[in-house]
Amino acid sequence: MELFSKSNRRGLVYLLPLLAIVVLVVTLAEPRRQDEEQGRSDTATKGSADADTRTATSIEPFQFDPNTATFEDFVALGLSKTTAAGIVKYRRRGKVFAIPEEFATCYGVTDSAYRALKPYISIAAEYAPKPFEQHFDRERRDSVIRYERFRIDTVTIAYLRTIGFSHRRATAFLRYRDMRGGLRNIEEVRECYVIPAAECDTLARYIIFPKSNKAADADGKIELNGADSATLRSIYGIGEKSVVAIMDYRKKLGGFVRVEQLAEVKSVTESNFEKILQQIYCDSCNISKIDINFARSQRLAAHPYISDRALRKLLKTRQLKGGWSRIEEMIDDKIFTRDEAERLRPYLRFTRNRE
């Protein structure tokens, strides 16, 4: 008995080629379909990337007040959503931006972002520091209360508040004063970030600065850090040009620790230095120290003992690790050589936490 009849065999002859053709078509079509899907995925990804690029390049800064700007405003200005949310949260805890520079202290606001946005920061009058002139004018017209000039070295938070400082600004100002070891002139007051430049001229009329130590000691020697221009000029071997150079270098250093440092001033010649050395001495208690963990880059860059190479390394490492406790750690981090560190040591202060 035959398994397939003649008609069945004829049907198989026609069916098998058809099945082979179907299998071949499906096999060939599958890679093509995968390629098309991959192509669509790549196109979508590219389109998304192009959209992101368009978004990044189409940011147009606008005037904003960091005290009132919304989360959406910060994002539209180019800040990340995390940074925008952090600023809003920071504000809800009571933070008030009185001056544009305070916006730069927010977490996530990079130096480049701040530089780009600074021209567009507009602080409303209700948040800005009260001008000193308003307070003094008001009190001068008052027939009962009369304010007098005050000594910068003994002024208190309570008094500063009566002339328009908030408690926060008064505290920051006095901390700055103490950190520098006292303020000797209005230029040093101008360097304090909580005192807007426009108010310094008015405030200067009411500040009494401590007098320079002009007197010589028992041996007739002049104290180099406390001497003013007239006293320096009285030293045999120091000319008019040298006086200016010495005072400028003293300011950049923060004061002289040793009299030998005077030889670092270019206008002081070797022959004159030997003469000058016999007439001067240094009180190292009068030097102004730098808080290395919190000092601004401009302050650090101005110091004669911090090179450009060391400054770049210092700022980068400080941003990553937060700061140091001892100068030996900075040697380990290869920021300073041992010789550089020893020369700079008297001028550094290491504060781990802001009070």
Short mmCIF file of C-alpha atoms in Angstrom, two decimals, residues 167-353:
data_model
loop_
_atom_site.label_atom_id
_atom_site.label_comp_id
_atom_site.label_asym_id
_atom_site.label_seq_id
_atom_site.Cartn_x
_atom_site.Cartn_y
_atom_site.Cartn_z
CA HIS A 167 22.39 91.26 62.58
CA ARG A 168 23.79 88.96 59.88
CA ARG A 169 25.72 91.74 58.11
CA ALA A 170 27.05 93.16 61.39
CA THR A 171 28.28 89.72 62.47
CA ALA A 172 29.95 89.07 59.10
CA PHE A 173 31.60 92.50 59.11
CA LEU A 174 33.09 92.13 62.59
CA ARG A 175 34.25 88.60 61.78
CA TYR A 176 36.00 89.99 58.72
CA ARG A 177 37.60 92.72 60.86
CA ASP A 178 38.86 90.22 63.42
CA MET A 179 40.08 87.79 60.75
CA ARG A 180 42.26 90.53 59.27
CA GLY A 181 43.55 91.50 62.66
CA GLY A 182 41.85 94.90 62.48
CA LEU A 183 41.04 97.45 59.76
CA ARG A 184 43.49 100.26 59.25
CA ASN A 185 41.92 102.29 56.43
CA ILE A 186 38.81 102.62 54.27
CA GLU A 187 40.38 100.57 51.48
CA GLU A 188 40.44 97.53 53.74
CA VAL A 189 36.77 98.17 54.59
CA ARG A 190 35.96 98.21 50.86
CA GLU A 191 37.32 94.69 50.52
CA CYS A 192 34.60 93.32 52.82
CA TYR A 193 31.89 91.78 50.62
CA VAL A 194 29.01 92.82 52.91
CA ILE A 195 29.81 96.52 52.46
CA PRO A 196 28.63 97.72 49.02
CA ALA A 197 31.17 100.04 47.41
CA ALA A 198 28.63 102.85 47.06
CA GLU A 199 28.23 103.05 50.86
CA CYS A 200 31.93 103.16 51.77
CA ASP A 201 32.41 106.88 51.10
CA THR A 202 29.48 107.76 53.34
CA LEU A 203 30.50 105.30 56.05
CA ALA A 204 34.09 106.58 55.98
CA ARG A 205 32.96 109.90 57.48
CA TYR A 206 31.95 108.15 60.70
CA ILE A 207 34.77 105.63 61.18
CA ILE A 208 37.68 106.34 63.48
CA PHE A 209 40.60 104.09 62.52
CA PRO A 210 43.29 103.17 65.06
CA LYS A 211 46.36 105.38 64.85
CA SER A 212 49.57 103.99 63.42
CA ASN A 213 52.32 103.23 65.85
CA LYS A 214 54.71 106.02 64.89
CA ALA A 215 56.79 106.01 68.01
CA ALA A 216 60.17 104.36 68.05
CA ASP A 217 61.09 101.83 70.72
CA ALA A 218 63.63 102.39 73.48
CA ASP A 219 66.50 101.77 71.05
CA GLY A 220 65.10 104.28 68.58
CA LYS A 221 63.99 101.62 66.08
CA ILE A 222 60.83 101.92 63.96
CA GLU A 223 58.21 99.16 63.96
CA LEU A 224 57.85 98.29 60.27
CA ASN A 225 54.21 97.14 60.22
CA GLY A 226 52.76 100.09 62.11
CA ALA A 227 54.73 102.85 60.45
CA ASP A 228 52.90 105.23 58.13
CA SER A 229 54.43 106.85 55.03
CA ALA A 230 55.91 109.80 56.95
CA THR A 231 57.53 107.50 59.51
CA LEU A 232 59.00 105.25 56.83
CA ARG A 233 60.35 108.29 55.01
CA SER A 234 62.21 109.29 58.18
CA ILE A 235 64.30 106.10 58.04
CA TYR A 236 67.73 106.75 56.59
CA GLY A 237 68.04 104.83 53.30
CA ILE A 238 64.34 104.82 52.37
CA GLY A 239 63.44 107.29 49.63
CA GLU A 240 60.06 108.53 48.47
CA LYS A 241 59.65 105.82 45.81
CA SER A 242 60.71 103.12 48.25
CA VAL A 243 58.05 104.23 50.75
CA VAL A 244 55.27 103.59 48.22
CA ALA A 245 56.78 100.24 47.21
CA ILE A 246 57.24 99.11 50.83
CA MET A 247 53.67 100.01 51.82
CA ASP A 248 52.28 98.27 48.72
CA TYR A 249 54.29 95.11 49.38
CA ARG A 250 53.37 95.19 53.08
CA LYS A 251 49.68 95.29 52.16
CA LYS A 252 50.01 92.36 49.75
CA LEU A 253 51.90 90.30 52.32
CA GLY A 254 49.62 91.17 55.21
CA GLY A 255 52.59 92.58 57.10
CA PHE A 256 56.25 91.73 57.61
CA VAL A 257 57.16 88.78 59.83
CA ARG A 258 60.92 89.41 59.65
CA VAL A 259 62.84 92.55 58.79
CA GLU A 260 64.77 90.53 56.21
CA GLN A 261 61.64 90.46 54.04
CA LEU A 262 62.25 94.13 53.26
CA ALA A 263 65.00 92.96 50.88
CA GLU A 264 62.22 91.45 48.70
CA VAL A 265 61.05 94.97 47.77
CA LYS A 266 62.69 95.73 44.42
CA SER A 267 63.36 99.40 45.11
CA VAL A 268 65.33 98.60 48.28
CA THR A 269 68.92 98.23 47.14
CA GLU A 270 71.44 95.95 48.81
CA SER A 271 73.55 98.85 50.07
CA ASN A 272 70.54 100.67 51.51
CA PHE A 273 69.16 97.49 53.07
CA GLU A 274 72.13 97.17 55.43
CA LYS A 275 71.56 100.74 56.63
CA ILE A 276 67.80 100.30 56.99
CA LEU A 277 68.17 97.04 58.91
CA GLN A 278 69.76 98.83 61.85
CA GLN A 279 66.78 101.20 62.24
CA ILE A 280 63.75 98.87 62.13
CA TYR A 281 62.10 95.90 63.80
CA CYS A 282 58.91 93.85 63.21
CA ASP A 283 55.98 93.05 65.44
CA SER A 284 54.59 89.87 63.87
CA CYS A 285 51.42 90.23 65.95
CA ASN A 286 50.39 92.97 63.53
CA ILE A 287 50.22 90.74 60.44
CA SER A 288 46.93 89.94 58.70
CA LYS A 289 46.30 86.23 58.12
CA ILE A 290 44.47 84.51 55.27
CA ASP A 291 41.82 81.90 56.02
CA ILE A 292 43.07 79.44 53.43
CA ASN A 293 39.85 77.37 53.41
CA PHE A 294 37.50 80.28 52.71
CA ALA A 295 39.55 83.15 51.27
CA ARG A 296 38.49 84.41 47.84
CA SER A 297 40.64 83.64 44.85
CA GLN A 298 41.48 87.36 44.38
CA ARG A 299 42.84 87.57 47.93
CA LEU A 300 44.97 84.48 47.42
CA ALA A 301 46.24 85.61 44.01
CA ALA A 302 47.41 88.94 45.45
CA HIS A 303 49.77 87.32 47.96
CA PRO A 304 53.41 87.44 46.76
CA TYR A 305 54.17 83.97 48.14
CA ILE A 306 51.39 82.15 46.22
CA SER A 307 52.39 81.43 42.63
CA ASP A 308 49.91 81.04 39.76
CA ARG A 309 50.65 77.31 39.63
CA ALA A 310 50.04 76.89 43.36
CA LEU A 311 46.86 78.99 43.16
CA ARG A 312 45.32 76.82 40.42
CA LYS A 313 46.16 73.64 42.29
CA LEU A 314 44.92 75.13 45.60
CA LEU A 315 41.53 76.20 44.25
CA LYS A 316 40.92 72.92 42.44
CA THR A 317 41.88 70.77 45.44
CA ARG A 318 39.93 72.97 47.87
CA GLN A 319 36.78 72.56 45.78
CA LEU A 320 37.18 68.77 45.80
CA LYS A 321 38.12 68.16 49.45
CA GLY A 322 36.76 71.26 51.19
CA GLY A 323 39.94 72.47 52.86
CA TRP A 324 42.82 71.56 55.15
CA SER A 325 43.64 71.52 58.85
CA ARG A 326 47.42 71.98 58.63
CA ILE A 327 49.84 73.29 56.05
CA GLU A 328 51.55 69.87 56.03
CA GLU A 329 48.43 68.52 54.28
CA MET A 330 48.96 71.07 51.52
CA ILE A 331 52.52 69.84 51.11
CA ASP A 332 51.19 66.26 50.80
CA ASP A 333 48.73 67.45 48.16
CA LYS A 334 51.70 68.94 46.25
CA ILE A 335 50.26 72.45 46.36
CA PHE A 336 53.36 73.92 48.01
CA THR A 337 56.90 72.70 48.29
CA ARG A 338 58.26 72.48 51.81
CA ASP A 339 60.22 75.71 51.37
CA GLU A 340 57.19 77.54 49.97
CA ALA A 341 55.04 76.27 52.84
CA GLU A 342 57.49 77.42 55.51
CA ARG A 343 57.65 80.89 54.00
CA LEU A 344 53.86 81.13 53.81
CA ARG A 345 53.06 79.45 57.14
CA PRO A 346 52.86 82.66 59.29
CA TYR A 347 50.23 84.12 56.97
CA LEU A 348 47.76 81.24 56.96
CA ARG A 349 44.80 80.46 59.17
CA PHE A 350 43.00 77.08 58.98
CA THR A 351 39.28 77.27 59.81
CA ARG A 352 37.35 74.12 59.02
CA ASN A 353 33.82 75.44 59.60
#
